[in-house]
Coordinates of C-alpha atoms in Angstrom, one line a residue:
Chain A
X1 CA -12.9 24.7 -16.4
X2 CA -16.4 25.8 -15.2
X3 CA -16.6 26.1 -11.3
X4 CA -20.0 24.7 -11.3
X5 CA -18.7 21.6 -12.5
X6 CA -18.3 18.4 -10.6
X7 CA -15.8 16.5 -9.5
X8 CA -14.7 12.7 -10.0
X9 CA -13.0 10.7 -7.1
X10 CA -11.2 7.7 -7.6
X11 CA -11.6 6.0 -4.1
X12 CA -9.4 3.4 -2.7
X13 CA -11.9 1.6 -0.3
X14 CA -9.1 -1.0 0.6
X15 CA -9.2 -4.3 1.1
X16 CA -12.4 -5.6 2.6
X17 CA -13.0 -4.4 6.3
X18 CA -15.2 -0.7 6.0
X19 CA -13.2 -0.2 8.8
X20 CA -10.1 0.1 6.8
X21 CA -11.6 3.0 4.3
X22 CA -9.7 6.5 5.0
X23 CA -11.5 9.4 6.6
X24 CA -11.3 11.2 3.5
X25 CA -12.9 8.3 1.5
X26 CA -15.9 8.6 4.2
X27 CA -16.4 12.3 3.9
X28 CA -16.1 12.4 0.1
X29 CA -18.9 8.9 -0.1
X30 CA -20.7 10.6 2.1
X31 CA -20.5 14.0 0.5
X32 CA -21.3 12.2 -3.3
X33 CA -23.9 12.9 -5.3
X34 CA -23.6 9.8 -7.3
X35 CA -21.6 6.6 -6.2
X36 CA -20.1 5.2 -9.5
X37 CA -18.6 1.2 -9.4
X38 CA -16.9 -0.6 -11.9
X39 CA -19.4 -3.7 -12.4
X40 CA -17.6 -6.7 -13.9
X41 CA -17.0 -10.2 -12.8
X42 CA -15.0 -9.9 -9.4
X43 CA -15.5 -6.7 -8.6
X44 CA -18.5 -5.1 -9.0
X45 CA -20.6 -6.0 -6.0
X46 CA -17.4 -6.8 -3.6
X47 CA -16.9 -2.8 -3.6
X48 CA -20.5 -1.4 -2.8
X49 CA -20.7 -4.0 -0.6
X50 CA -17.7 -2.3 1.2
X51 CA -18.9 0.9 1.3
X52 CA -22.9 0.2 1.6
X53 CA -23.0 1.8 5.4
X54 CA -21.1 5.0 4.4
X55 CA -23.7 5.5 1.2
X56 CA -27.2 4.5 2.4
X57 CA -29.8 4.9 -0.5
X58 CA -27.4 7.2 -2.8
X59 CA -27.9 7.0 -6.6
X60 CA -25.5 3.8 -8.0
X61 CA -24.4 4.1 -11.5
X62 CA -22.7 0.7 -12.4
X63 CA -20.2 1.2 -15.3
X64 CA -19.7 -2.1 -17.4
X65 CA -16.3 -3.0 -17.6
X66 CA -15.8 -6.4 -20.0
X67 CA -13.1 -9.3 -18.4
X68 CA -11.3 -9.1 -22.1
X69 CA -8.3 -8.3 -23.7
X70 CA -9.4 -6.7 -26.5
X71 CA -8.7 -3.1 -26.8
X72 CA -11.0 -2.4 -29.0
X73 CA -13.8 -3.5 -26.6
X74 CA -12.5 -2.0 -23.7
X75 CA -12.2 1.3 -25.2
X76 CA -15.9 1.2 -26.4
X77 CA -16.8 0.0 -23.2
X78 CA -14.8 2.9 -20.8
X79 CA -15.7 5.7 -24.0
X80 CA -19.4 4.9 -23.0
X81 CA -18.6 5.3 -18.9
X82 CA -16.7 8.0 -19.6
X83 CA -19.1 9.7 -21.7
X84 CA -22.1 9.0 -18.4
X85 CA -20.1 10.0 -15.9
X86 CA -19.0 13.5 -17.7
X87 CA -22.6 14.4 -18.3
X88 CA -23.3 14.3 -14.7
X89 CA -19.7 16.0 -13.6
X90 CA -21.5 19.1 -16.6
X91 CA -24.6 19.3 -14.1
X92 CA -22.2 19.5 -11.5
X93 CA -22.7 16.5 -9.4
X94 CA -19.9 15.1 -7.3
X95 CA -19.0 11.6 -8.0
X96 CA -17.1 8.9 -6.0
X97 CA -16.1 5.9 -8.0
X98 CA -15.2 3.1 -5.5
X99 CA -12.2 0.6 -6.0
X100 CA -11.1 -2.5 -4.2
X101 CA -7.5 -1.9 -2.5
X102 CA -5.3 1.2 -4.0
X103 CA -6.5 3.2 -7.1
X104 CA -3.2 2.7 -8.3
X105 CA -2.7 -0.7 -7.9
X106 CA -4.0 -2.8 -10.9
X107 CA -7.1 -1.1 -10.9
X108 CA -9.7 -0.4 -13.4
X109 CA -10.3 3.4 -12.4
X110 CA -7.5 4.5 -14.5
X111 CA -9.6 3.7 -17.8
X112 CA -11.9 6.6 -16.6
X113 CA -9.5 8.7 -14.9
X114 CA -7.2 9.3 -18.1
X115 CA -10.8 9.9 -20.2
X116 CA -12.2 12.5 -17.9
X117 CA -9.1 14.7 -17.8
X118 CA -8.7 14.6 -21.4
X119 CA -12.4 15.8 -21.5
X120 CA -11.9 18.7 -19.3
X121 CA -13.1 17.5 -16.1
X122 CA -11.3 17.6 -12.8
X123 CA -10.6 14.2 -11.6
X124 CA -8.8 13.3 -8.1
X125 CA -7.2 10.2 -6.8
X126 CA -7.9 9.8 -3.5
X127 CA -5.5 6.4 -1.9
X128 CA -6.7 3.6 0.3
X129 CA -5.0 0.4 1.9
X130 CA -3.9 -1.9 -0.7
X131 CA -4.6 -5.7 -0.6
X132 CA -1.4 -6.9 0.2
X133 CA -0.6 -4.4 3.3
X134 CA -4.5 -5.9 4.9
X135 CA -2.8 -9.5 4.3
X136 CA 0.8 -9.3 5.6
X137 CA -1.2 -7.4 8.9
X138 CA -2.9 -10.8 8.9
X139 CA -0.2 -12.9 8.8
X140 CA 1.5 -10.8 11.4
X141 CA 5.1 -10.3 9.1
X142 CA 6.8 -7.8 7.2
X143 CA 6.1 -7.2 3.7
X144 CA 9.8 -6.0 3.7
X145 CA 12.3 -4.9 5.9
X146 CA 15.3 -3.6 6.3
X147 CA 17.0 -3.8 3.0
X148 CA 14.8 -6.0 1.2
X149 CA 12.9 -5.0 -2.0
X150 CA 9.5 -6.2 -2.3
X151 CA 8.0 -7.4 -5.7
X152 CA 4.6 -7.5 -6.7
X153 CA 3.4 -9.6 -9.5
X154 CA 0.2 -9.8 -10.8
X155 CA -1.5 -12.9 -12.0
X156 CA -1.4 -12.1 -15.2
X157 CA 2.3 -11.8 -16.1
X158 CA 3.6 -14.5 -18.4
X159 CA 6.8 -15.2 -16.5
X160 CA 6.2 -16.8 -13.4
X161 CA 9.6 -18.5 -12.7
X162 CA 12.0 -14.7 -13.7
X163 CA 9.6 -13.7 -10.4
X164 CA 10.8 -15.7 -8.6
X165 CA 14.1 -15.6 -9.2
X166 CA 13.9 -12.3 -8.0
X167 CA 16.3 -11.1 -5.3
X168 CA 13.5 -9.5 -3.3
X169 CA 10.2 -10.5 -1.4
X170 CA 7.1 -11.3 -3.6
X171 CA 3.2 -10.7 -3.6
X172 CA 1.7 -12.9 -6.4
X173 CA -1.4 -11.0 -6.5
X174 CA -5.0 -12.8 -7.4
X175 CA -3.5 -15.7 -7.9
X176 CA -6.5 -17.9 -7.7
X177 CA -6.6 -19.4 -11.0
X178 CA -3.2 -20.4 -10.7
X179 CA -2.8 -21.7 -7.5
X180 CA -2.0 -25.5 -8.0
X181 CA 0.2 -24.7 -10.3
X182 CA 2.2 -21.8 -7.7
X183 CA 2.1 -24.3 -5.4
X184 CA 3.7 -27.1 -7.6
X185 CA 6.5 -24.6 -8.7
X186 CA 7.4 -23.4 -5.8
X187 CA 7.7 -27.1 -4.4
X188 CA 10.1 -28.2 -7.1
X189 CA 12.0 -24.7 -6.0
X190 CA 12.2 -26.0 -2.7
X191 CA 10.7 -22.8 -1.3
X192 CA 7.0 -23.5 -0.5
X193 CA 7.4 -23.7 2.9
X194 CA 8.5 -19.7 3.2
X195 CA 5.1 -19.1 1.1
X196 CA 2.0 -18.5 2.6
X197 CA -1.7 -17.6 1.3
X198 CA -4.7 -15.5 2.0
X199 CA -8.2 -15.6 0.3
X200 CA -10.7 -13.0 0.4
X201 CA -8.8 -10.6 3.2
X202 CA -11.3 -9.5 4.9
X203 CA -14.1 -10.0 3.3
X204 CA -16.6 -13.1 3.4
X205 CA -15.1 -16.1 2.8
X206 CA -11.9 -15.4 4.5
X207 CA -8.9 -18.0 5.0
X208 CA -5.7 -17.2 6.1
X209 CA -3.0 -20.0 5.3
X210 CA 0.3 -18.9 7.3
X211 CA 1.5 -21.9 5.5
X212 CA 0.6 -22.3 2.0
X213 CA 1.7 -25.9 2.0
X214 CA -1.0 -26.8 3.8
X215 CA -3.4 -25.0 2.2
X216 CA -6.6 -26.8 1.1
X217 CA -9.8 -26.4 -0.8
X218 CA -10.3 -23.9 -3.6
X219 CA -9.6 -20.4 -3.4
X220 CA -11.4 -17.7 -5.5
X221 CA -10.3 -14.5 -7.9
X222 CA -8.7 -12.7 -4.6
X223 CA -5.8 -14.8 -3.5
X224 CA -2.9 -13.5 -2.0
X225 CA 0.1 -15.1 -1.9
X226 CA 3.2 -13.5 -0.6
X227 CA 6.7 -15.4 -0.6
X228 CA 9.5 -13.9 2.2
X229 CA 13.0 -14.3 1.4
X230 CA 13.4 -13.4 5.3
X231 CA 11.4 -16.1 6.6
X232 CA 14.2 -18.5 7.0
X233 CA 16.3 -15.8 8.7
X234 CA 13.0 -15.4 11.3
X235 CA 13.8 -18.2 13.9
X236 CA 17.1 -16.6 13.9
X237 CA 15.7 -13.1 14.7
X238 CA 13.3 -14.6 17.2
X239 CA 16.2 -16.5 19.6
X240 CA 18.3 -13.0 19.0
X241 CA 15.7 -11.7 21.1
X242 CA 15.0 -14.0 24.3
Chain B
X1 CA -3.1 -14.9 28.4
X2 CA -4.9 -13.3 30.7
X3 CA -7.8 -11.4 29.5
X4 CA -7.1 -8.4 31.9
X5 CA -4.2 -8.1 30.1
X6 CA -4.1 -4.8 27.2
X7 CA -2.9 -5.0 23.7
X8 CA -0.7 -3.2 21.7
X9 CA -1.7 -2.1 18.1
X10 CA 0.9 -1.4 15.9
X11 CA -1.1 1.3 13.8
X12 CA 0.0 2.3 10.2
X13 CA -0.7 6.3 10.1
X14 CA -0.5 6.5 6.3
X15 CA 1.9 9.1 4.8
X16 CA 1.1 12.4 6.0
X17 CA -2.6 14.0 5.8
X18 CA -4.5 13.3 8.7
X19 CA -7.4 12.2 6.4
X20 CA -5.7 9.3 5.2
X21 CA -5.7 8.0 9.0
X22 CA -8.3 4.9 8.8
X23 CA -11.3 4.5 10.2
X24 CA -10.3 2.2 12.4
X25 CA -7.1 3.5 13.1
X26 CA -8.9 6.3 14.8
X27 CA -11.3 4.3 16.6
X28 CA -8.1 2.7 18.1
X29 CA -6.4 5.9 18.9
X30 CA -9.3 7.6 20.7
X31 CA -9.9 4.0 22.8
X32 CA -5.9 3.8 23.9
X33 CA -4.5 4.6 27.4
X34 CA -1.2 5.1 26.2
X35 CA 0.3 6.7 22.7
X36 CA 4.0 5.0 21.9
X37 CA 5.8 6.4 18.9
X38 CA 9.3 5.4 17.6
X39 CA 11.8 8.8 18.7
X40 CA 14.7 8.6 15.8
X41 CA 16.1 10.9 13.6
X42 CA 13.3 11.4 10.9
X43 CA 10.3 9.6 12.0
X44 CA 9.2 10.6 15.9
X45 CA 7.2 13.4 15.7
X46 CA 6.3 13.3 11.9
X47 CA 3.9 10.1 13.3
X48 CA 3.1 12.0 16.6
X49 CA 1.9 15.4 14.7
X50 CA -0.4 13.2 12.2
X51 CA -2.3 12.0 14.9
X52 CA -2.5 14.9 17.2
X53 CA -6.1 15.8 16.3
X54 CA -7.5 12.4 17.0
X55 CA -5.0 11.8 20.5
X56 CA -5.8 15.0 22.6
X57 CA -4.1 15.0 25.9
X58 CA -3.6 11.0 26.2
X59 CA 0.3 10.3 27.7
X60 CA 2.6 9.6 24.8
X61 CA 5.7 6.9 25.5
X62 CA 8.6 7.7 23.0
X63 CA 10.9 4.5 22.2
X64 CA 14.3 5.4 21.2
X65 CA 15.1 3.9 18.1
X66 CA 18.9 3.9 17.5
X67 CA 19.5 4.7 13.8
X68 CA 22.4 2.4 14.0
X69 CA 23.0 -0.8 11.9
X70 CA 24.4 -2.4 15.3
X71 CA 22.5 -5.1 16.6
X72 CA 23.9 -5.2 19.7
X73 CA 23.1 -1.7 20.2
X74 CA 19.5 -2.2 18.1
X75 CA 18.9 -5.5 20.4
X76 CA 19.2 -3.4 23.6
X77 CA 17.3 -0.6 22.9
X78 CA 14.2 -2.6 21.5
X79 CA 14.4 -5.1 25.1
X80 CA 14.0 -2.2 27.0
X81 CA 10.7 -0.5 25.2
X82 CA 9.5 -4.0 24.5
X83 CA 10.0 -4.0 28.8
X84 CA 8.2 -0.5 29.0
X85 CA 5.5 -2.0 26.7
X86 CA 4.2 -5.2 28.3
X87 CA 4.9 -3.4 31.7
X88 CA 1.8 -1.2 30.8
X89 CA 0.2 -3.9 28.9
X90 CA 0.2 -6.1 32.3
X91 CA -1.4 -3.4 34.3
X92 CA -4.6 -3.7 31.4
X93 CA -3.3 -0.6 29.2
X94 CA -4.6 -0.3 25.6
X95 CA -1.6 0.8 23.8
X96 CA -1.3 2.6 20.1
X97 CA 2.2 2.5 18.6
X98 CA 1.9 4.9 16.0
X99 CA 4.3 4.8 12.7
X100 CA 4.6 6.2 9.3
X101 CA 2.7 4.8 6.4
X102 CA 1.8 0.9 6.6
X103 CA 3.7 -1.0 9.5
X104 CA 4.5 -4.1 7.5
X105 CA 6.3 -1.7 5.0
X106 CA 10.1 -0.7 6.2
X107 CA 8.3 0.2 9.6
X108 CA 10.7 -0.4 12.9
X109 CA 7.3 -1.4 14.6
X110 CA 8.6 -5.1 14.1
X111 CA 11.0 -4.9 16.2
X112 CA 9.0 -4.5 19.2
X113 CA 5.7 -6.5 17.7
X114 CA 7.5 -9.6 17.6
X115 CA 9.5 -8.6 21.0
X116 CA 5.7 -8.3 22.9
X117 CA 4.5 -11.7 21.1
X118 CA 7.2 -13.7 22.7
X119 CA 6.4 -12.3 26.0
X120 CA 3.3 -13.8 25.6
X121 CA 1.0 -10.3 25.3
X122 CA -1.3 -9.0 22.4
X123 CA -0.1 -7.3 19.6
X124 CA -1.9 -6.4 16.5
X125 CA -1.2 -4.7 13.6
X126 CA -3.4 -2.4 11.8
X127 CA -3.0 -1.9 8.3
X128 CA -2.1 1.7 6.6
X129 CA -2.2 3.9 3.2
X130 CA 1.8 3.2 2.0
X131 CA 3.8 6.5 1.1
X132 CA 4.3 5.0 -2.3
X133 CA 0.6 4.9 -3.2
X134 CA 0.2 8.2 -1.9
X135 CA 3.1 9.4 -4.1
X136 CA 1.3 8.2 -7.1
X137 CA -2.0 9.1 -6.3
X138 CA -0.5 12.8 -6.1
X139 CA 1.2 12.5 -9.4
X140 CA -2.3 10.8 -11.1
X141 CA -0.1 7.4 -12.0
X142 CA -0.8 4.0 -11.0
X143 CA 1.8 2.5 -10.0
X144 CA 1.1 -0.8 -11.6
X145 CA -1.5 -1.7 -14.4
X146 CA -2.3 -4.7 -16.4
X147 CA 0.6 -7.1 -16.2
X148 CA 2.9 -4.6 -15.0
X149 CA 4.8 -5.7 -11.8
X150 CA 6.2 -3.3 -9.5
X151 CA 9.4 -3.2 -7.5
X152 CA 10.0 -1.5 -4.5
X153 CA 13.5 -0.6 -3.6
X154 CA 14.9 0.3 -0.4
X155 CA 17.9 3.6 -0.6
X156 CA 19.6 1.0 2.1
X157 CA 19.9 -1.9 -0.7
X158 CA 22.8 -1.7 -2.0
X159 CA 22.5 -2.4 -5.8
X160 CA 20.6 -0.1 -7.9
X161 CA 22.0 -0.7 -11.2
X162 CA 20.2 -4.1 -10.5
X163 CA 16.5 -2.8 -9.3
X164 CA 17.1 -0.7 -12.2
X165 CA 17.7 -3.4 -14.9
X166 CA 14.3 -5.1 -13.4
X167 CA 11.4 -5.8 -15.4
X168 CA 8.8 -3.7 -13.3
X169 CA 7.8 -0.5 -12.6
X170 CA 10.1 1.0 -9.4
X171 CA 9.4 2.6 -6.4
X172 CA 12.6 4.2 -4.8
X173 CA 12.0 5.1 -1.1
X174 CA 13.8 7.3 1.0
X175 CA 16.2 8.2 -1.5
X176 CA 16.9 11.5 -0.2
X177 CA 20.3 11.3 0.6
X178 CA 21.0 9.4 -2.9
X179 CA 19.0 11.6 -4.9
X180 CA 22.3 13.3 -7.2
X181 CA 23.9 9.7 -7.5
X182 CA 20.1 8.2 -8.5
X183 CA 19.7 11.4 -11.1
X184 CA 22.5 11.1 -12.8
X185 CA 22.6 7.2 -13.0
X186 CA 19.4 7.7 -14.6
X187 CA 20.5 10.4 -16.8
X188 CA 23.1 7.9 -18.6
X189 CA 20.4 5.6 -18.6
X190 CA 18.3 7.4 -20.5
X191 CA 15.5 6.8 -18.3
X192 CA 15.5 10.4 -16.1
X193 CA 12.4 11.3 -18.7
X194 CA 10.3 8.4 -16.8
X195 CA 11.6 9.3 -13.4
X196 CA 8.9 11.3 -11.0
X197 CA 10.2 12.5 -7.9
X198 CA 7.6 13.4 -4.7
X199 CA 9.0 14.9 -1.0
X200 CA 7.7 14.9 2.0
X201 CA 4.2 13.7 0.9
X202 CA 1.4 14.8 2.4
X203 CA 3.9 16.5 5.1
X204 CA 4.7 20.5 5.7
X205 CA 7.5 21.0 2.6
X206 CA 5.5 18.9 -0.1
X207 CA 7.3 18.7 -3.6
X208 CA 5.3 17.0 -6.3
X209 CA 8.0 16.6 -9.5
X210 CA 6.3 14.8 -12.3
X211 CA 9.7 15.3 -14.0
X212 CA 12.2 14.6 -11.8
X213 CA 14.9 16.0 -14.3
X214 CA 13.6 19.4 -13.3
X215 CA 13.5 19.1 -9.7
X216 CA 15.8 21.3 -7.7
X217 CA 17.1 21.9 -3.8
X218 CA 17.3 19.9 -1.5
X219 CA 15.2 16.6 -0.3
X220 CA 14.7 15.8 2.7
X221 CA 14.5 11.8 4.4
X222 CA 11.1 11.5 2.4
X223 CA 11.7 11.3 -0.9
X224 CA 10.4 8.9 -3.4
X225 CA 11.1 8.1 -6.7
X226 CA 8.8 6.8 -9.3
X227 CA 10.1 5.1 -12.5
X228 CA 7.5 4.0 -14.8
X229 CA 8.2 1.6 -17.6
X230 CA 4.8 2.1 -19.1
X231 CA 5.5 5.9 -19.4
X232 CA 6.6 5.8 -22.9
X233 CA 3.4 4.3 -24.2
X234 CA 1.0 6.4 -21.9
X235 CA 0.6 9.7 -24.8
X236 CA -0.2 6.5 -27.3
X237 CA -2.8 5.4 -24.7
X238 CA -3.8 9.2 -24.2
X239 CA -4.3 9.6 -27.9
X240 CA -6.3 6.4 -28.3
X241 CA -8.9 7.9 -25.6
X242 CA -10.2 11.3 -28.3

């Protein structure tokens, strides 16, 4: 490995607020040559529009990244990226590719992590305030305390009703899509009234729905919704302490 | 509520390096009167030292945290820094009550938030990078991708052949004192091969285990376990990428 090369950084810009972006995610935007961003449906735009004060008039290279399930696509798709950003990291540029929330939480960055290091490169993960921490801070509770676990369940996983059977604390994670039909669920359940929603944390748009039984109106790709098996323990707690 | 009247930020430090303090976390910091950190066992002046650069000479209040599972004991300790607290708050102090990681994540910070609520002051709570995300950032895992879920586990709950059997990728905190028992149960589980092990992350004593079969010595209070289910499939995933 060439010193003259560059490095990639996967950057966590968190949740919404620039505010909530790291120190080190600051120096290293504003130490970048080139500020890389996955540009797909939700993403793209919401995460260069985080960082747009730390970058000013920096080179942007958008790296296409299809909404699909097929493999076969993807791959193409992230073999192309991967192949752009290395020829830049060969003249030596530093890179900062910027992510919503965590890079390790159901993000895209991994695609062109696991590419880069196969191809030599050096490639560093640099962490940031994930989505659910910003919207319990919100709401003003615990994600979990104590001994309780804490689940987190993305959209996308087939079965809804073994999550919530969990023995633990839940984040239903972009739940947007699938919102009247949480909501319906976790009425029959008898346990919407310990769940409560937030769209768009922090960024434009924002509502914040202590209770999610009340919630009204539609709610986009970044809904929150996080489900506290303390809640009905909280009254409690609260009259302990008078 | 009196607008003279200060207000306490509970302020998530992240998990070690000074760099992952926010933006805004710093901002807050450098604008406080007053510094409060929790004074246990493990925690005090891990929080105090990560935020030494950014505090200077400001006063620093230490609330004694009992690390006791006594209420009564727990109750009395929390009344009187929650009495310390809105005593300074009253005379217009800006207070920072630093504390390890994110606050809404198995932070004590609670205890005294919703203590300071009740009494009618300010209290907000500033979001921070989690130790888990850090952990996994340092190993170059996510923690969760696709329709993975994630479970985060407690070493206080008290059934780990359960979190084990879940359906989800696992983050075991604090598992120092456990980590022989967790090894071995893992071991007979065939799962040790999937098992990470990171201590003290982003702290003076760092270990970074990728296998955490090979892992030897002793681990301190900050030890966290990884257990990925997608680790079998990741060298097909690798391959799939040349």
């Amino acid at each position: 490995m060439s010193s003259g090369k560059g490095t990639l950084y996967g950057i966590g810009v968190g949740p919404g607020d620039p505010e909530l972006l790291t120190v080190k995610a600051v120096r290293l935007l504003q130490a970048a040559d080139v500020i890389a961003a996955p540009n797909s449906g939700g993403e793209s735009r919401t995460a260069l529009n985080i960082v747009k004060e730390y970058i000013e008039d920096k080179p942007v290279l958008l790296c296409p990244t299809p909404m699909t399930r097929d493999r076969e696509t993807l791959n193409r798709a992230w073999e192309d990226n991967a192949q752009q950003i290395c020829a830049l990291l060969g003249q030596g540029k530093q890179i900062a590719f910027v992510t919503l929330g965590d890079p390790t939480v159901y993000s895209t960055y991994f695609y062109l992590h696991r590419r880069v290091l196969a191809r030599g490169y050096r490639a560093e993960i640099v962490p940031g305030v994930p989505s659910f921490c910003a919207v319990a801070a919100k709401l003003g509770v615990p994600l979990c305390e104590g001994d309780e676990r804490l689940l987190v369940v993305p959209a996308s996983h087939g079965d809804l009703a073994d999550s919530l059977d969990a023995d633990a604390n839940k984040v239903l994670m972009k739940a947007g899509r699938q919102l009247g039909t949480l909501k319906e669920t976790l009425r029959q359940r008898g346990e919407l009234e310990d769940a409560s929603l937030v769209v768009n944390c922090g960024l434009p748009g924002e509502q914040v729905w202590p209770s999610f039984a009340q919630a009204e109106g539609d709610a986009g790709y970044f809904s929150l919704v996080l489900l506290r098996q303390g809640e009905q323990t909280e009254h409690r707690k609260a009259g302990e302490t008078e």
